[in-house]
Amino acid sequence: MHYNLVKASNRRYLEELNNRVHEMPVVYDSVNIIQETEWVINKPIYELIKTCMDNDFNLGQLPVNPKSMELPPKPFDIKTNKEALTKWKREAQHVHKSMGQAMSKFIQVRLIMGEADVLLDKGGFFYPYQLDFRARIYPKPSLLSPQSADYSRALLKFKFGKRMGNNDSYSVFAIAGANLYGEVDKEELPIREQWVKDNTDKIIASADKPLEETWWASADKPYCFLAWAIEFRDFVNSGYSPDFITTLPIQADCSNSGLQHYSAMMRDEIGGKATNLVPSNKPNDVYGLVAQKLIMKLRDMKDEPLAKKWIDYGIDRKLCKKPVMCLPYSLTKFSCRKYIEDHMKKQLNERGVSIEAFRVSEKEDGIFKATNWLTPILWESINEIIVGAKEIMQYLKNIAKLVASENLPVCWTSPNNFPIQMLCYEKESKRVKTQMGDSIVKLSIAHDTNKISRRATSLGICPNFIHQLDGAVLQLCVVKAKELGVDNFSMIHDSFGCVASDSHLMGKALREAFCEVYEKDVLQKFADEMYAMLSEKNQKKFPTMPKKGTLDLDLVKQSVFFCI
């Protein structure tokens, strides 16, 4: 089967990429290196998921057949009690909605398990990879892959592993397990390692009998944690032997990579500290900082009933995480409110956290009113903590609007010399009539015009600019790690995976790659390319770059919590 290395349909763009292959060796080398990793199916995880699916058992948040979901029982007086009927309808409506949402996830599980079934007894298999127009790397298969859902990633492990080796490798392995469970993942590293020692019996019991000892199912990433627990059990059974061969991918996740990129390009000391670009004894948590700021604001609103309700409900880092995480990607207030609502409903479904305090009537649960009220306060809290990123985002948007006003696509070159072309055309709707049987059906079909959309270009520039930096760092990291001796790669944009005994090499390569990308002024380079595209009239309107700070990026090489 033939497919393009870059997922794009513009022939002129693809031809330009083909003509400039020699200018971007890091891009091509990184893809080829990642494709050399050989995988196998993790059989214990496969058998557990298959058992759960056969019995409609949603252990570890596994999507199950929505047909097995039951409607709430009807009240005995439903025909005569209007209030009871209204309440039952509201509860039943929530179940019907959940069934609809669950269906697509259930189908996805079945398709992923179908692929796993085909590959189960294969000696090993490889993934082909593609780039998008920002040079981000993705596996071509979209279901069972190292970049898919928790249970999908847990189904995969490397075919060839390495000796566990010294105590440092075991420490990395243990900390990874604590991170996956999520109970102490923001604590100092010795505390995380101690957590594993304190819970060794539970971990081994979960690995031995996952259907009976279901403690593992409460983890943040339950199936990946269980896969880790099984590997940990085997390591313990070997007598903690340094000759134990580990084949499990251990992921190191960057601490909000979007804000890290903004802080690095502007040498922002405050943002750099908040996102762990500088060394510290304990990880800094930007989500927690925003949550603290939000709580302070709510406590100052003594006469506001909703403020007390939100404090009683519980404001924590998890509620603030998605809005803060998405800020570098042009977060809107509309999306911010939706993320808060999604978090509340997830807490209700998974942990039974009540939302009754917000209820205003039998017909309305009050979530919309409560989240709509909280959104501007959270928005203000985010802007007070994350100052530097907002300035750069506005700067990028202003430049993009100028380019789009001349009906030009925003085109620039990534740090690894990959040409990026951002095309955001305005849409035009056409009404089409067609006959189906005896009926006339009218459809609206949207298609691209020849005019560049200023609004879409403005909204798209920030996420696309950050994503191309993610891609550049990952590509350079892979090439450097290969030179240092890393053989297996499990990469997810800003998450870097290898076996535990190679983690120190991957960490060294990543930090060197990050610093090397920012040795040059990536923002100034982008601005120069944009300025050259503009007419003389718009060049005079070109915005002034925000003032840079004095952050020493070499400190990244000493920061343990930069990516762990």
JSON list of N, CA and C in Angstrom, two decimals, residues 22-53:
[
{"chain": "A", "resi": 22, "resn": "HIS", "atom": "N", "xyz": [16.60, 16.98, 0.97]},
{"chain": "A", "resi": 22, "resn": "HIS", "atom": "CA", "xyz": [18.00, 17.07, 1.42]},
{"chain": "A", "resi": 22, "resn": "HIS", "atom": "C", "xyz": [18.20, 18.13, 2.50]},
{"chain": "A", "resi": 23, "resn": "GLU", "atom": "N", "xyz": [17.22, 19.03, 2.67]},
{"chain": "A", "resi": 23, "resn": "GLU", "atom": "CA", "xyz": [17.37, 20.11, 3.66]},
{"chain": "A", "resi": 23, "resn": "GLU", "atom": "C", "xyz": [16.91, 19.69, 5.06]},
{"chain": "A", "resi": 24, "resn": "MET", "atom": "N", "xyz": [16.26, 18.55, 5.17]},
{"chain": "A", "resi": 24, "resn": "MET", "atom": "CA", "xyz": [15.70, 18.17, 6.49]},
{"chain": "A", "resi": 24, "resn": "MET", "atom": "C", "xyz": [16.03, 16.71, 6.85]},
{"chain": "A", "resi": 25, "resn": "PRO", "atom": "N", "xyz": [17.31, 16.39, 6.99]},
{"chain": "A", "resi": 25, "resn": "PRO", "atom": "CA", "xyz": [17.69, 15.01, 7.32]},
{"chain": "A", "resi": 25, "resn": "PRO", "atom": "C", "xyz": [17.16, 14.54, 8.67]},
{"chain": "A", "resi": 26, "resn": "VAL", "atom": "N", "xyz": [17.05, 15.45, 9.65]},
{"chain": "A", "resi": 26, "resn": "VAL", "atom": "CA", "xyz": [16.58, 15.07, 10.99]},
{"chain": "A", "resi": 26, "resn": "VAL", "atom": "C", "xyz": [15.14, 14.56, 10.91]},
{"chain": "A", "resi": 27, "resn": "VAL", "atom": "N", "xyz": [14.32, 15.20, 10.08]},
{"chain": "A", "resi": 27, "resn": "VAL", "atom": "CA", "xyz": [12.90, 14.80, 9.96]},
{"chain": "A", "resi": 27, "resn": "VAL", "atom": "C", "xyz": [12.81, 13.37, 9.44]},
{"chain": "A", "resi": 28, "resn": "TYR", "atom": "N", "xyz": [13.52, 13.07, 8.36]},
{"chain": "A", "resi": 28, "resn": "TYR", "atom": "CA", "xyz": [13.45, 11.74, 7.76]},
{"chain": "A", "resi": 28, "resn": "TYR", "atom": "C", "xyz": [14.11, 10.69, 8.64]},
{"chain": "A", "resi": 29, "resn": "ASP", "atom": "N", "xyz": [15.25, 11.03, 9.23]},
{"chain": "A", "resi": 29, "resn": "ASP", "atom": "CA", "xyz": [15.94, 10.06, 10.09]},
{"chain": "A", "resi": 29, "resn": "ASP", "atom": "C", "xyz": [15.08, 9.69, 11.29]},
{"chain": "A", "resi": 30, "resn": "SER", "atom": "N", "xyz": [14.40, 10.67, 11.89]},
{"chain": "A", "resi": 30, "resn": "SER", "atom": "CA", "xyz": [13.59, 10.39, 13.08]},
{"chain": "A", "resi": 30, "resn": "SER", "atom": "C", "xyz": [12.44, 9.43, 12.76]},
{"chain": "A", "resi": 31, "resn": "VAL", "atom": "N", "xyz": [11.78, 9.64, 11.62]},
{"chain": "A", "resi": 31, "resn": "VAL", "atom": "CA", "xyz": [10.68, 8.75, 11.23]},
{"chain": "A", "resi": 31, "resn": "VAL", "atom": "C", "xyz": [11.18, 7.34, 11.01]},
{"chain": "A", "resi": 32, "resn": "ASN", "atom": "N", "xyz": [12.29, 7.21, 10.31]},
{"chain": "A", "resi": 32, "resn": "ASN", "atom": "CA", "xyz": [12.84, 5.88, 10.03]},
{"chain": "A", "resi": 32, "resn": "ASN", "atom": "C", "xyz": [13.29, 5.17, 11.30]},
{"chain": "A", "resi": 33, "resn": "ILE", "atom": "N", "xyz": [13.84, 5.92, 12.24]},
{"chain": "A", "resi": 33, "resn": "ILE", "atom": "CA", "xyz": [14.29, 5.33, 13.51]},
{"chain": "A", "resi": 33, "resn": "ILE", "atom": "C", "xyz": [13.10, 4.80, 14.31]},
{"chain": "A", "resi": 34, "resn": "ILE", "atom": "N", "xyz": [12.03, 5.60, 14.41]},
{"chain": "A", "resi": 34, "resn": "ILE", "atom": "CA", "xyz": [10.85, 5.18, 15.16]},
{"chain": "A", "resi": 34, "resn": "ILE", "atom": "C", "xyz": [10.21, 3.95, 14.52]},
{"chain": "A", "resi": 35, "resn": "GLN", "atom": "N", "xyz": [10.23, 3.89, 13.18]},
{"chain": "A", "resi": 35, "resn": "GLN", "atom": "CA", "xyz": [9.62, 2.76, 12.47]},
{"chain": "A", "resi": 35, "resn": "GLN", "atom": "C", "xyz": [10.39, 1.46, 12.67]},
{"chain": "A", "resi": 36, "resn": "GLU", "atom": "N", "xyz": [11.62, 1.53, 13.15]},
{"chain": "A", "resi": 36, "resn": "GLU", "atom": "CA", "xyz": [12.42, 0.32, 13.37]},
{"chain": "A", "resi": 36, "resn": "GLU", "atom": "C", "xyz": [12.03, -0.40, 14.66]},
{"chain": "A", "resi": 37, "resn": "THR", "atom": "N", "xyz": [11.23, 0.22, 15.51]},
{"chain": "A", "resi": 37, "resn": "THR", "atom": "CA", "xyz": [10.81, -0.41, 16.76]},
{"chain": "A", "resi": 37, "resn": "THR", "atom": "C", "xyz": [9.85, -1.56, 16.47]},
{"chain": "A", "resi": 38, "resn": "GLU", "atom": "N", "xyz": [10.15, -2.74, 17.03]},
{"chain": "A", "resi": 38, "resn": "GLU", "atom": "CA", "xyz": [9.29, -3.91, 16.83]},
{"chain": "A", "resi": 38, "resn": "GLU", "atom": "C", "xyz": [8.45, -4.15, 18.09]},
{"chain": "A", "resi": 39, "resn": "TRP", "atom": "N", "xyz": [7.17, -4.42, 17.86]},
{"chain": "A", "resi": 39, "resn": "TRP", "atom": "CA", "xyz": [6.20, -4.55, 18.95]},
{"chain": "A", "resi": 39, "resn": "TRP", "atom": "C", "xyz": [5.61, -5.95, 19.01]},
{"chain": "A", "resi": 40, "resn": "VAL", "atom": "N", "xyz": [5.04, -6.30, 20.18]},
{"chain": "A", "resi": 40, "resn": "VAL", "atom": "CA", "xyz": [4.23, -7.51, 20.33]},
{"chain": "A", "resi": 40, "resn": "VAL", "atom": "C", "xyz": [3.02, -7.16, 21.20]},
{"chain": "A", "resi": 41, "resn": "ILE", "atom": "N", "xyz": [2.02, -8.05, 21.18]},
{"chain": "A", "resi": 41, "resn": "ILE", "atom": "CA", "xyz": [0.83, -7.85, 22.01]},
{"chain": "A", "resi": 41, "resn": "ILE", "atom": "C", "xyz": [1.12, -8.33, 23.43]},
{"chain": "A", "resi": 42, "resn": "ASN", "atom": "N", "xyz": [0.69, -7.55, 24.40]},
{"chain": "A", "resi": 42, "resn": "ASN", "atom": "CA", "xyz": [0.82, -7.91, 25.81]},
{"chain": "A", "resi": 42, "resn": "ASN", "atom": "C", "xyz": [-0.32, -8.88, 26.16]},
{"chain": "A", "resi": 43, "resn": "LYS", "atom": "N", "xyz": [-0.02, -10.17, 26.17]},
{"chain": "A", "resi": 43, "resn": "LYS", "atom": "CA", "xyz": [-1.07, -11.20, 26.28]},
{"chain": "A", "resi": 43, "resn": "LYS", "atom": "C", "xyz": [-1.91, -11.12, 27.56]},
{"chain": "A", "resi": 44, "resn": "PRO", "atom": "N", "xyz": [-1.33, -10.91, 28.74]},
{"chain": "A", "resi": 44, "resn": "PRO", "atom": "CA", "xyz": [-2.17, -10.83, 29.94]},
{"chain": "A", "resi": 44, "resn": "PRO", "atom": "C", "xyz": [-3.22, -9.71, 29.86]},
{"chain": "A", "resi": 45, "resn": "ILE", "atom": "N", "xyz": [-2.82, -8.56, 29.30]},
{"chain": "A", "resi": 45, "resn": "ILE", "atom": "CA", "xyz": [-3.77, -7.46, 29.16]},
{"chain": "A", "resi": 45, "resn": "ILE", "atom": "C", "xyz": [-4.83, -7.80, 28.12]},
{"chain": "A", "resi": 46, "resn": "TYR", "atom": "N", "xyz": [-4.42, -8.44, 27.04]},
{"chain": "A", "resi": 46, "resn": "TYR", "atom": "CA", "xyz": [-5.36, -8.86, 26.00]},
{"chain": "A", "resi": 46, "resn": "TYR", "atom": "C", "xyz": [-6.42, -9.79, 26.57]},
{"chain": "A", "resi": 47, "resn": "GLU", "atom": "N", "xyz": [-5.99, -10.79, 27.35]},
{"chain": "A", "resi": 47, "resn": "GLU", "atom": "CA", "xyz": [-6.93, -11.77, 27.91]},
{"chain": "A", "resi": 47, "resn": "GLU", "atom": "C", "xyz": [-7.88, -11.12, 28.91]},
{"chain": "A", "resi": 48, "resn": "LEU", "atom": "N", "xyz": [-7.38, -10.17, 29.69]},
{"chain": "A", "resi": 48, "resn": "LEU", "atom": "CA", "xyz": [-8.25, -9.49, 30.66]},
{"chain": "A", "resi": 48, "resn": "LEU", "atom": "C", "xyz": [-9.31, -8.66, 29.95]},
{"chain": "A", "resi": 49, "resn": "ILE", "atom": "N", "xyz": [-8.91, -7.87, 28.95]},
{"chain": "A", "resi": 49, "resn": "ILE", "atom": "CA", "xyz": [-9.87, -7.04, 28.23]},
{"chain": "A", "resi": 49, "resn": "ILE", "atom": "C", "xyz": [-10.90, -7.90, 27.52]},
{"chain": "A", "resi": 50, "resn": "LYS", "atom": "N", "xyz": [-10.46, -9.02, 26.95]},
{"chain": "A", "resi": 50, "resn": "LYS", "atom": "CA", "xyz": [-11.39, -9.92, 26.27]},
{"chain": "A", "resi": 50, "resn": "LYS", "atom": "C", "xyz": [-12.42, -10.47, 27.25]},
{"chain": "A", "resi": 51, "resn": "THR", "atom": "N", "xyz": [-11.98, -10.84, 28.45]},
{"chain": "A", "resi": 51, "resn": "THR", "atom": "CA", "xyz": [-12.90, -11.34, 29.47]},
{"chain": "A", "resi": 51, "resn": "THR", "atom": "C", "xyz": [-13.90, -10.26, 29.87]},
{"chain": "A", "resi": 52, "resn": "CYS", "atom": "N", "xyz": [-13.42, -9.05, 30.06]},
{"chain": "A", "resi": 52, "resn": "CYS", "atom": "CA", "xyz": [-14.30, -7.93, 30.44]},
{"chain": "A", "resi": 52, "resn": "CYS", "atom": "C", "xyz": [-15.33, -7.66, 29.35]},
{"chain": "A", "resi": 53, "resn": "MET", "atom": "N", "xyz": [-14.90, -7.71, 28.09]},
{"chain": "A", "resi": 53, "resn": "MET", "atom": "CA", "xyz": [-15.83, -7.45, 26.99]},
{"chain": "A", "resi": 53, "resn": "MET", "atom": "C", "xyz": [-16.88, -8.55, 26.87]}
]
